[in-house]
Tab-separated table of C-alpha atoms in Angstrom:
chain	number	residue	atom	x	y	z
A	464	MET	CA	-16.227	2.363	-52.057
A	465	SER	CA	-17.115	3.028	-48.370
A	466	SER	CA	-17.140	6.565	-47.314
A	467	PHE	CA	-16.751	8.222	-43.992
A	468	HIS	CA	-17.614	11.700	-42.677
A	469	LEU	CA	-14.627	14.024	-42.932
A	470	THR	CA	-14.182	17.432	-41.207
A	471	ILE	CA	-11.372	19.696	-41.529
A	472	VAL	CA	-11.041	22.868	-40.037
A	473	THR	CA	-8.558	25.639	-39.044
A	474	PRO	CA	-8.264	28.745	-37.060
A	475	GLU	CA	-9.565	30.542	-39.961
A	476	GLY	CA	-12.833	28.146	-40.248
A	477	SER	CA	-13.856	25.292	-42.185
A	478	LYS	CA	-12.043	23.526	-45.114
A	479	PHE	CA	-14.491	20.415	-45.834
A	480	ASP	CA	-16.842	19.109	-44.259
A	481	SER	CA	-18.470	15.877	-46.429
A	482	GLN	CA	-18.546	12.333	-47.232
A	483	ALA	CA	-14.574	11.082	-48.493
A	484	GLU	CA	-13.435	7.991	-49.522
A	485	ARG	CA	-10.090	8.520	-48.209
A	486	LEU	CA	-7.820	10.449	-46.622
A	487	THR	CA	-3.550	10.520	-46.345
A	488	VAL	CA	-1.880	12.991	-44.330
A	489	ARG	CA	1.548	13.111	-42.654
A	490	THR	CA	1.523	12.748	-38.914
A	491	THR	CA	4.511	13.316	-36.965
A	492	GLU	CA	4.946	9.545	-37.106
A	493	GLY	CA	4.756	9.033	-40.348
A	494	GLU	CA	2.456	8.853	-43.315
A	495	VAL	CA	-1.061	7.736	-42.433
A	496	THR	CA	-4.134	6.808	-44.643
A	497	ILE	CA	-7.862	6.460	-43.208
A	498	LEU	CA	-10.468	4.619	-44.700
A	499	ALA	CA	-14.029	3.678	-43.694
A	500	ARG	CA	-14.422	2.066	-40.895
A	501	HIS	CA	-10.857	2.787	-39.515
A	502	ILE	CA	-10.383	2.099	-35.563
A	503	ASN	CA	-10.569	4.977	-33.468
A	504	TYR	CA	-7.157	6.655	-33.579
A	505	ALA	CA	-5.622	10.153	-32.684
A	506	ALA	CA	-2.021	11.582	-33.763
A	507	ALA	CA	-0.625	14.950	-34.117
A	508	LEU	CA	-0.203	15.978	-37.672
A	509	GLY	CA	3.345	16.942	-38.872
A	510	MET	CA	4.249	18.848	-42.024
A	511	GLY	CA	3.079	17.776	-45.488
A	512	PRO	CA	0.423	16.917	-48.197
A	513	ALA	CA	-2.859	15.859	-47.929
A	514	VAL	CA	-4.648	13.970	-49.906
A	515	ILE	CA	-8.423	13.874	-49.864
A	516	VAL	CA	-10.720	11.263	-52.550
A	517	ALA	CA	-14.068	12.448	-52.386
A	518	ASP	CA	-16.385	11.251	-54.557
A	519	GLY	CA	-13.831	9.678	-56.692
A	520	VAL	CA	-11.846	12.820	-57.165
A	521	GLN	CA	-8.545	13.331	-55.967
A	522	HIS	CA	-7.871	16.784	-54.064
A	523	LYS	CA	-4.746	17.967	-52.458
A	524	ALA	CA	-3.534	20.303	-49.955
A	525	ALA	CA	-0.527	21.308	-47.701
A	526	ALA	CA	-1.320	20.285	-44.042
A	527	ILE	CA	1.125	21.765	-41.551
A	528	GLY	CA	0.493	21.202	-37.883
A	529	GLY	CA	-2.577	20.362	-35.164
A	530	MET	CA	-4.473	16.920	-34.774
A	531	LEU	CA	-6.204	14.294	-36.647
A	532	ALA	CA	-9.071	12.204	-34.484
A	533	VAL	CA	-11.031	9.223	-35.699
A	534	THR	CA	-13.744	8.656	-33.530
A	535	ASN	CA	-16.372	5.687	-34.200
A	536	GLY	CA	-16.255	6.399	-38.104
A	537	VAL	CA	-15.973	9.967	-37.900
A	538	VAL	CA	-12.734	11.573	-38.946
A	539	ARG	CA	-11.750	15.208	-37.847
A	540	LEU	CA	-8.678	16.876	-39.244
A	541	ILE	CA	-7.785	20.177	-37.192
A	542	ALA	CA	-4.897	21.929	-38.681
A	543	SER	CA	-2.823	25.017	-37.994
A	544	THR	CA	-2.611	25.578	-41.711
A	545	PHE	CA	-4.588	23.630	-44.542
A	546	GLU	CA	-4.371	25.347	-47.918
A	547	TRP	CA	-5.908	23.834	-50.954
A	548	GLU	CA	-3.793	23.163	-54.106
A	549	GLU	CA	-5.214	26.011	-55.692
A	550	GLU	CA	-5.089	28.375	-52.782
A	551	ILE	CA	-1.045	27.977	-52.565
A	552	ASN	CA	0.765	31.608	-53.895
A	553	VAL	CA	3.490	29.765	-55.640
A	554	ASP	CA	5.529	33.197	-55.666
A	555	ARG	CA	5.160	33.774	-51.832
A	556	ALA	CA	6.149	30.157	-51.589
A	557	LYS	CA	9.037	30.631	-53.633
A	558	ALA	CA	10.408	33.909	-51.860
A	559	ALA	CA	9.626	32.237	-48.687
A	560	LEU	CA	12.069	29.245	-49.370
A	561	ALA	CA	14.327	31.776	-50.773
A	562	ARG	CA	14.353	33.747	-47.687
A	563	ALA	CA	14.855	30.499	-45.497
A	564	GLU	CA	17.882	29.050	-47.303
A	565	ALA	CA	19.483	32.635	-47.094
A	566	ASN	CA	18.835	32.899	-43.540
A	567	LEU	CA	20.365	29.083	-43.368
A	568	ALA	CA	23.354	29.989	-45.030
A	569	LYS	CA	24.514	32.539	-42.258
A	570	SER	CA	27.105	31.139	-40.240
A	571	ASP	CA	26.366	32.874	-36.898
A	572	LEU	CA	23.049	31.138	-36.488
A	573	SER	CA	22.011	30.202	-32.910
A	574	SER	CA	20.317	26.884	-32.881
A	575	GLU	CA	16.935	28.424	-31.948
A	576	ASP	CA	17.150	30.403	-34.959
A	577	ARG	CA	18.282	27.406	-37.106
A	578	THR	CA	15.426	25.303	-36.163
A	579	LEU	CA	12.914	28.541	-37.187
A	580	PHE	CA	14.431	28.783	-40.422
A	581	GLU	CA	14.416	24.849	-40.962
A	582	ALA	CA	10.456	24.896	-40.239
A	583	ALA	CA	10.131	27.745	-42.823
A	584	ARG	CA	12.260	26.298	-45.461
A	585	ARG	CA	10.147	22.846	-44.990
A	586	ARG	CA	6.770	24.846	-44.908
A	587	ALA	CA	7.925	26.192	-48.290
A	588	LEU	CA	8.728	23.162	-50.127
A	589	VAL	CA	5.613	21.511	-48.234
A	590	ARG	CA	3.342	24.019	-50.375
A	591	LEU	CA	5.790	23.796	-53.775
A	592	GLY	CA	5.651	19.839	-53.431
A	593	VAL	CA	1.615	20.008	-53.574
A	594	ILE	CA	1.475	22.216	-56.417
A	595	LYS	CA	3.669	19.751	-58.477
């Protein structure tokens, strides 16, 4: 299968810099899969699993926020958060989910607080969904 150069970076540094056959991520508009010879493309990254196929091996990660760009066959993913499946702390994600759900159960939340707690809940669910 044809491949393309994929670079994944976060504020903490480089997460991937090599050839890949496929990248699937969730953008703010929905899921997108990038293959070799994809047209030039740019999108805001949403919250969801990322699946990279490199050398025929599938790698999963949680990708949260950022940008995806395809320029002349080179793919760049700049993520606010990008955690490989093996890097996700299950206990920490479960605790974050429990905290978010407890806060969402409160009846006196402002709309801003509700939005923040819903986002925290979604981030925890993305992480837990990647490791299943």
